[in-house]
PDB file of C-alpha atoms and ligand atoms in Angstrom:
ATOM      1  CA  MET A   1      -8.212   2.057  10.249  1.00 80.00           C
ATOM      2  CA  LYS A   2      -9.545   5.343   8.935  1.00 88.00           C
ATOM      3  CA  PRO A   3     -11.324   5.260   5.568  1.00 93.00           C
ATOM      4  CA  PRO A   4      -9.355   6.609   2.601  1.00 96.00           C
ATOM      5  CA  GLN A   5      -9.989  10.276   1.830  1.00 97.00           C
ATOM      6  CA  VAL A   6     -10.162  10.620  -1.896  1.00 97.00           C
ATOM      7  CA  LEU A   7     -10.501  13.653  -4.149  1.00 96.00           C
ATOM      8  CA  ARG A   8     -10.996  13.827  -7.867  1.00 94.00           C
ATOM      9  CA  GLU A   9      -8.789  16.102  -9.874  1.00 91.00           C
ATOM     10  CA  GLY A  10     -10.298  16.856 -13.244  1.00 92.00           C
ATOM     11  CA  THR A  11     -11.440  13.741 -15.046  1.00 91.00           C
ATOM     12  CA  LYS A  12      -8.179  11.858 -15.225  1.00 95.00           C
ATOM     13  CA  LYS A  13      -6.649  11.867 -11.775  1.00 97.00           C
ATOM     14  CA  THR A  14      -7.565  10.723  -8.297  1.00 97.00           C
ATOM     15  CA  ILE A  15      -5.876  12.103  -5.189  1.00 98.00           C
ATOM     16  CA  PHE A  16      -5.512   9.868  -2.168  1.00 98.00           C
ATOM     17  CA  VAL A  17      -5.274  12.564   0.500  1.00 97.00           C
ATOM     18  CA  ASN A  18      -4.564  10.641   3.683  1.00 97.00           C
ATOM     19  CA  PHE A  19      -2.286   8.074   2.075  1.00 97.00           C
ATOM     20  CA  MET A  20       0.661   8.821   4.389  1.00 96.00           C
ATOM     21  CA  ASP A  21      -1.542   8.693   7.487  1.00 96.00           C
ATOM     22  CA  LEU A  22      -2.727   5.240   6.550  1.00 96.00           C
ATOM     23  CA  CYS A  23       0.840   4.066   5.848  1.00 96.00           C
ATOM     24  CA  LYS A  24       1.809   5.264   9.329  1.00 94.00           C
ATOM     25  CA  THR A  25      -1.193   3.506  10.853  1.00 92.00           C
ATOM     26  CA  MET A  26      -0.065   0.271   9.198  1.00 93.00           C
ATOM     27  CA  HIS A  27       3.614   0.932  10.055  1.00 91.00           C
ATOM     28  CA  ARG A  28       4.630   0.410   6.491  1.00 93.00           C
ATOM     29  CA  GLN A  29       6.879   2.346   4.136  1.00 92.00           C
ATOM     30  CA  ALA A  30       4.961   4.537   1.734  1.00 95.00           C
ATOM     31  CA  GLU A  31       6.991   3.164  -1.217  1.00 92.00           C
ATOM     32  CA  HIS A  32       5.892  -0.387  -0.487  1.00 92.00           C
ATOM     33  CA  VAL A  33       2.223   0.474  -0.005  1.00 95.00           C
ATOM     34  CA  MET A  34       2.292   2.649  -3.107  1.00 96.00           C
ATOM     35  CA  ALA A  35       3.842  -0.101  -5.240  1.00 93.00           C
ATOM     36  CA  PHE A  36       1.125  -2.515  -4.135  1.00 94.00           C
ATOM     37  CA  LEU A  37      -1.684  -0.038  -4.555  1.00 96.00           C
ATOM     38  CA  LEU A  38      -0.666   1.012  -8.053  1.00 95.00           C
ATOM     39  CA  ALA A  39      -0.070  -2.583  -9.118  1.00 92.00           C
ATOM     40  CA  GLU A  40      -3.540  -3.575  -7.882  1.00 93.00           C
ATOM     41  CA  LEU A  41      -5.186  -0.606  -9.545  1.00 94.00           C
ATOM     42  CA  GLY A  42      -3.186  -1.227 -12.703  1.00 93.00           C
ATOM     43  CA  THR A  43      -2.202   2.378 -12.978  1.00 95.00           C
ATOM     44  CA  THR A  44       0.682   4.739 -12.365  1.00 95.00           C
ATOM     45  CA  GLY A  45       1.035   7.486  -9.832  1.00 96.00           C
ATOM     46  CA  SER A  46       3.299   9.599  -7.698  1.00 95.00           C
ATOM     47  CA  ARG A  47       3.386  11.438  -4.413  1.00 96.00           C
ATOM     48  CA  ASP A  48       3.099  15.200  -4.375  1.00 94.00           C
ATOM     49  CA  GLY A  49       4.749  17.735  -2.042  1.00 93.00           C
ATOM     50  CA  GLN A  50       2.034  17.208   0.556  1.00 93.00           C
ATOM     51  CA  GLN A  51       2.666  13.465   0.580  1.00 93.00           C
ATOM     52  CA  ARG A  52      -0.631  12.804  -1.112  1.00 97.00           C
ATOM     53  CA  LEU A  53      -0.792  10.034  -3.658  1.00 97.00           C
ATOM     54  CA  ILE A  54      -1.842  11.119  -7.122  1.00 97.00           C
ATOM     55  CA  CYS A  55      -3.163   8.237  -9.221  1.00 97.00           C
ATOM     56  CA  LYS A  56      -3.826   8.295 -12.899  1.00 96.00           C
ATOM     57  CA  GLY A  57      -7.446   7.432 -13.589  1.00 96.00           C
ATOM     58  CA  ARG A  58     -10.668   7.708 -11.626  1.00 95.00           C
ATOM     59  CA  PHE A  59     -11.156   5.502  -8.600  1.00 96.00           C
ATOM     60  CA  LEU A  60     -13.780   5.478  -5.890  1.00 95.00           C
ATOM     61  CA  PRO A  61     -12.787   5.560  -2.202  1.00 95.00           C
ATOM     62  CA  LYS A  62     -14.290   2.059  -1.950  1.00 95.00           C
ATOM     63  CA  VAL A  63     -11.702   0.784  -4.417  1.00 96.00           C
ATOM     64  CA  PHE A  64      -8.792   2.149  -2.358  1.00 97.00           C
ATOM     65  CA  GLU A  65     -10.322   0.667   0.756  1.00 96.00           C
ATOM     66  CA  GLY A  66     -10.553  -2.754  -0.850  1.00 96.00           C
ATOM     67  CA  VAL A  67      -6.936  -2.656  -2.000  1.00 96.00           C
ATOM     68  CA  LEU A  68      -5.716  -1.525   1.430  1.00 96.00           C
ATOM     69  CA  ARG A  69      -7.665  -4.348   3.019  1.00 95.00           C
ATOM     70  CA  ARG A  70      -5.853  -6.816   0.740  1.00 93.00           C
ATOM     71  CA  TYR A  71      -2.557  -5.143   1.615  1.00 95.00           C
ATOM     72  CA  MET A  72      -3.318  -5.545   5.323  1.00 95.00           C
ATOM     73  CA  THR A  73      -4.144  -9.220   4.853  1.00 93.00           C
ATOM     74  CA  GLU A  74      -1.072  -9.909   2.741  1.00 92.00           C
ATOM     75  CA  TYR A  75       1.597  -7.663   4.271  1.00 93.00           C
ATOM     76  CA  VAL A  76       0.491  -6.537   7.717  1.00 94.00           C
ATOM     77  CA  MET A  77      -1.684  -8.978   9.587  1.00 94.00           C
ATOM     78  CA  CYS A  78      -0.303 -12.022  11.383  1.00 94.00           C
ATOM     79  CA  VAL A  79      -2.139 -15.174  10.267  1.00 90.00           C
ATOM     80  CA  GLY A  80      -1.553 -16.741  13.669  1.00 91.00           C
ATOM     81  CA  CYS A  81      -2.874 -14.162  16.108  1.00 96.00           C
ATOM     82  CA  LYS A  82      -4.367 -11.498  13.777  1.00 92.00           C
ATOM     83  CA  SER A  83      -2.082  -8.884  15.273  1.00 93.00           C
ATOM     84  CA  SER A  84      -0.889  -6.066  13.060  1.00 91.00           C
ATOM     85  CA  ASP A  85       2.141  -5.515  15.279  1.00 92.00           C
ATOM     86  CA  ASP A  86       4.724  -7.053  13.032  1.00 91.00           C
ATOM     87  CA  ILE A  87       7.741  -6.186  10.988  1.00 91.00           C
ATOM     88  CA  LEU A  88       8.234  -6.578   7.258  1.00 90.00           C
ATOM     89  CA  SER A  89      11.822  -7.329   6.411  1.00 88.00           C
ATOM     90  CA  LYS A  90      13.699  -8.281   3.283  1.00 86.00           C
ATOM     91  CA  GLU A  91      16.045 -11.239   3.540  1.00 84.00           C
ATOM     92  CA  ASN A  92      17.773 -12.910   0.616  1.00 83.00           C
ATOM     93  CA  ARG A  93      15.478 -11.151  -1.858  1.00 82.00           C
ATOM     94  CA  MET A  94      12.418 -12.488  -0.046  1.00 85.00           C
ATOM     95  CA  PHE A  95      10.030 -10.527   2.139  1.00 87.00           C
ATOM     96  CA  PHE A  96       9.255 -11.899   5.574  1.00 91.00           C
ATOM     97  CA  LEU A  97       6.607 -10.840   8.009  1.00 93.00           C
ATOM     98  CA  ARG A  98       7.566 -11.356  11.632  1.00 94.00           C
ATOM     99  CA  CYS A  99       4.948 -10.994  14.320  1.00 95.00           C
ATOM    100  CA  GLN A 100       6.023  -9.132  17.438  1.00 94.00           C
ATOM    101  CA  GLN A 101       3.192 -10.612  19.464  1.00 95.00           C
ATOM    102  CA  CYS A 102       3.400 -14.357  18.873  1.00 96.00           C
ATOM    103  CA  GLY A 103       6.783 -14.586  17.157  1.00 95.00           C
ATOM    104  CA  SER A 104       5.527 -16.381  14.065  1.00 94.00           C
ATOM    105  CA  ALA A 105       7.021 -15.585  10.676  1.00 93.00           C
ATOM    106  CA  ARG A 106       5.921 -16.138   7.115  1.00 92.00           C
ATOM    107  CA  SER A 107       7.185 -15.172   3.715  1.00 92.00           C
ATOM    108  CA  VAL A 108       5.074 -12.826   1.647  1.00 91.00           C
ATOM    109  CA  ALA A 109       4.836 -12.389  -2.084  1.00 85.00           C
ATOM    110  CA  PRO A 110       6.978  -9.684  -3.633  1.00 82.00           C
ATOM    111  CA  ILE A 111       5.132  -6.980  -5.507  1.00 82.00           C
ATOM    112  CA  LYS A 112       5.402  -7.526  -9.243  1.00 70.00           C
ATOM    113  CA  ALA A 113       8.602  -5.949 -10.522  1.00 50.00           C
ATOM    114  CA  GLY A 114       6.994  -4.824 -13.754  1.00 45.00           C
ATOM    115  CA  PHE A 115       4.796  -2.421 -11.928  1.00 48.00           C
ATOM    116  CA  VAL A 116       7.663  -1.015  -9.890  1.00 46.00           C
ATOM    117  CA  ALA A 117       9.471  -0.203 -13.121  1.00 44.00           C
ATOM    118  CA  ARG A 118       6.378   1.586 -14.364  1.00 47.00           C
ATOM    119  CA  ILE A 119       6.196   3.699 -11.214  1.00 47.00           C
ATOM    120  CA  GLU A 120       9.800   4.822 -11.626  1.00 47.00           C
ATOM    121  CA  LYS A 121       9.054   6.024 -15.121  1.00 42.00           C
ATOM    122  CA  ALA A 122       5.954   7.956 -14.080  1.00 42.00           C
TER     123      ALA A 122
HETATM  124 ZN1  LIG B 201       1.110 -13.191  15.651  1.00 65.39          ZN
END
């Protein structure tokens, strides 16, 4: 995976430039990745017209990388065969990760609802 490209805007905002690229690399919906990322960073944010992610606060590229790594472990990678070729689906209000390589499935933790509500307000 490519490293996050991060720009600072003024003193209060951080722009995650290649956010969409990384979502595509992981085959995940931007909304889901964004909800996780903002919850982990404990901040709010939104996407701009160029599909960049604007986060409130100052964060180093290293921080984004660490959060994405946790996202990969939790929501992308198969624990059985370490493949990232799997599908995240929602069934009965639960999220399941199904591996396309070895066929194993596991449930994953939902992203905290409180943070989702905060994103909608932002
Ligand atoms: Zn697998």
